Amino acid sequence: MTEDSEGNIFERYYTLFFVLIVATPICAINSAVQTAFQVGFSCAFPGHWGRGFTLAYALTVPAALVAVPLARKALAQLSSDENRLRK
């Protein structure tokens, strides 16, 4: 692969990489806290946390794949509107 094609792959999948990197620790922390409140730090914690993390991740990643591009477009629009108002 050439350097240009590698750069294009990263650019093409930037949103996916961003979502996976951000969603993983958020889902892990949120599901761990919720599981700790529900079952405490007992022997059952790892199994309950694993199921909670899987469900949270399965719901969060697709939602974020939709929300992130929409947020970027909205921020770009707000930023361009703000720049027009300054002139």
mmCIF file of C-alpha atoms in Angstrom:
data_model
loop_
_atom_site.group_PDB
_atom_site.id
_atom_site.type_symbol
_atom_site.label_atom_id
_atom_site.label_comp_id
_atom_site.label_asym_id
_atom_site.label_seq_id
_atom_site.Cartn_x
_atom_site.Cartn_y
_atom_site.Cartn_z
ATOM 1 C CA MET A 1 0.000 0.000 0.000
ATOM 2 C CA THR A 2 1.197 3.477 -0.713
ATOM 3 C CA GLU A 3 1.354 6.232 1.840
ATOM 4 C CA ASP A 4 -1.488 8.086 0.112
ATOM 5 C CA SER A 5 -3.839 5.129 0.281
ATOM 6 C CA GLU A 6 -3.074 4.609 3.987
ATOM 7 C CA GLY A 7 -3.896 8.245 4.674
ATOM 8 C CA ASN A 8 -7.147 7.892 2.774
ATOM 9 C CA ILE A 9 -8.126 4.819 4.783
ATOM 10 C CA PHE A 10 -7.644 6.682 8.047
ATOM 11 C CA GLU A 11 -9.540 9.696 6.740
ATOM 12 C CA ARG A 12 -12.326 7.498 5.411
ATOM 13 C CA TYR A 13 -12.783 5.680 8.716
ATOM 14 C CA TYR A 14 -11.931 8.603 11.014
ATOM 15 C CA THR A 15 -15.436 8.788 12.512
ATOM 16 C CA LEU A 16 -15.488 5.042 13.164
ATOM 17 C CA PHE A 17 -12.087 5.154 14.886
ATOM 18 C CA PHE A 18 -13.119 8.206 16.897
ATOM 19 C CA VAL A 19 -16.367 6.588 18.042
ATOM 20 C CA LEU A 20 -14.668 3.310 18.999
ATOM 21 C CA ILE A 21 -11.938 5.090 20.960
ATOM 22 C CA VAL A 22 -14.398 7.317 22.819
ATOM 23 C CA ALA A 23 -17.207 4.776 23.321
ATOM 24 C CA THR A 24 -15.049 2.018 24.806
ATOM 25 C CA PRO A 25 -13.956 3.732 28.034
ATOM 26 C CA ILE A 26 -17.280 5.547 28.428
ATOM 27 C CA CYS A 27 -19.247 2.292 28.202
ATOM 28 C CA ALA A 28 -16.755 0.474 30.433
ATOM 29 C CA ILE A 29 -16.911 3.101 33.172
ATOM 30 C CA ASN A 30 -20.673 3.632 33.003
ATOM 31 C CA SER A 31 -21.475 -0.077 33.034
ATOM 32 C CA ALA A 32 -18.987 -0.726 35.867
ATOM 33 C CA VAL A 33 -20.512 2.008 38.033
ATOM 34 C CA GLN A 34 -24.054 0.844 37.316
ATOM 35 C CA THR A 35 -23.122 -2.787 38.008
ATOM 36 C CA ALA A 36 -21.379 -1.841 41.247
ATOM 37 C CA PHE A 37 -24.526 -0.067 42.430
ATOM 38 C CA GLN A 38 -26.711 -3.045 41.501
ATOM 39 C CA VAL A 39 -24.667 -6.045 42.719
ATOM 40 C CA GLY A 40 -21.696 -4.508 44.557
ATOM 41 C CA PHE A 41 -18.179 -5.818 44.143
ATOM 42 C CA SER A 42 -19.086 -9.449 44.662
ATOM 43 C CA CYS A 43 -18.216 -12.600 42.751
ATOM 44 C CA ALA A 44 -21.117 -11.805 40.424
ATOM 45 C CA PHE A 45 -19.633 -8.439 39.394
ATOM 46 C CA PRO A 46 -17.528 -9.573 36.393
ATOM 47 C CA GLY A 47 -20.362 -11.488 34.735
ATOM 48 C CA HIS A 48 -22.923 -8.742 35.279
ATOM 49 C CA TRP A 49 -20.454 -6.069 34.195
ATOM 50 C CA GLY A 50 -19.591 -7.991 31.018
ATOM 51 C CA ARG A 51 -23.248 -8.253 30.031
ATOM 52 C CA GLY A 52 -23.852 -4.598 30.894
ATOM 53 C CA PHE A 53 -20.812 -3.465 28.922
ATOM 54 C CA THR A 54 -21.805 -5.533 25.883
ATOM 55 C CA LEU A 55 -25.320 -4.103 25.846
ATOM 56 C CA ALA A 56 -24.128 -0.534 26.419
ATOM 57 C CA TYR A 57 -21.487 -0.841 23.695
ATOM 58 C CA ALA A 58 -23.953 -2.379 21.230
ATOM 59 C CA LEU A 59 -26.303 0.572 21.744
ATOM 60 C CA THR A 60 -23.740 3.367 22.057
ATOM 61 C CA VAL A 61 -21.574 2.739 18.989
ATOM 62 C CA PRO A 62 -24.367 2.884 16.380
ATOM 63 C CA ALA A 63 -25.936 5.896 18.102
ATOM 64 C CA ALA A 64 -22.583 7.696 18.173
ATOM 65 C CA LEU A 65 -21.926 6.836 14.513
ATOM 66 C CA VAL A 66 -25.072 8.820 13.713
ATOM 67 C CA ALA A 67 -24.627 11.581 16.321
ATOM 68 C CA VAL A 68 -20.959 12.469 15.701
ATOM 69 C CA PRO A 69 -21.326 13.497 12.026
ATOM 70 C CA LEU A 70 -24.516 15.415 12.852
ATOM 71 C CA ALA A 71 -22.739 17.235 15.672
ATOM 72 C CA ARG A 72 -19.816 18.076 13.385
ATOM 73 C CA LYS A 73 -22.177 19.508 10.762
ATOM 74 C CA ALA A 74 -24.068 21.518 13.381
ATOM 75 C CA LEU A 75 -20.852 22.918 14.845
ATOM 76 C CA ALA A 76 -19.541 23.771 11.389
ATOM 77 C CA GLN A 77 -22.783 25.588 10.636
ATOM 78 C CA LEU A 78 -22.690 27.468 13.947
ATOM 79 C CA SER A 79 -19.076 28.378 13.411
ATOM 80 C CA SER A 80 -19.701 29.671 9.890
ATOM 81 C CA ASP A 81 -22.740 31.645 11.112
ATOM 82 C CA GLU A 82 -20.640 33.165 13.888
ATOM 83 C CA ASN A 83 -17.917 34.129 11.421
ATOM 84 C CA ARG A 84 -20.476 35.784 9.147
ATOM 85 C CA LEU A 85 -21.857 37.779 12.071
ATOM 86 C CA ARG A 86 -18.395 39.052 12.999
ATOM 87 C CA LYS A 87 -17.778 40.536 9.531
#
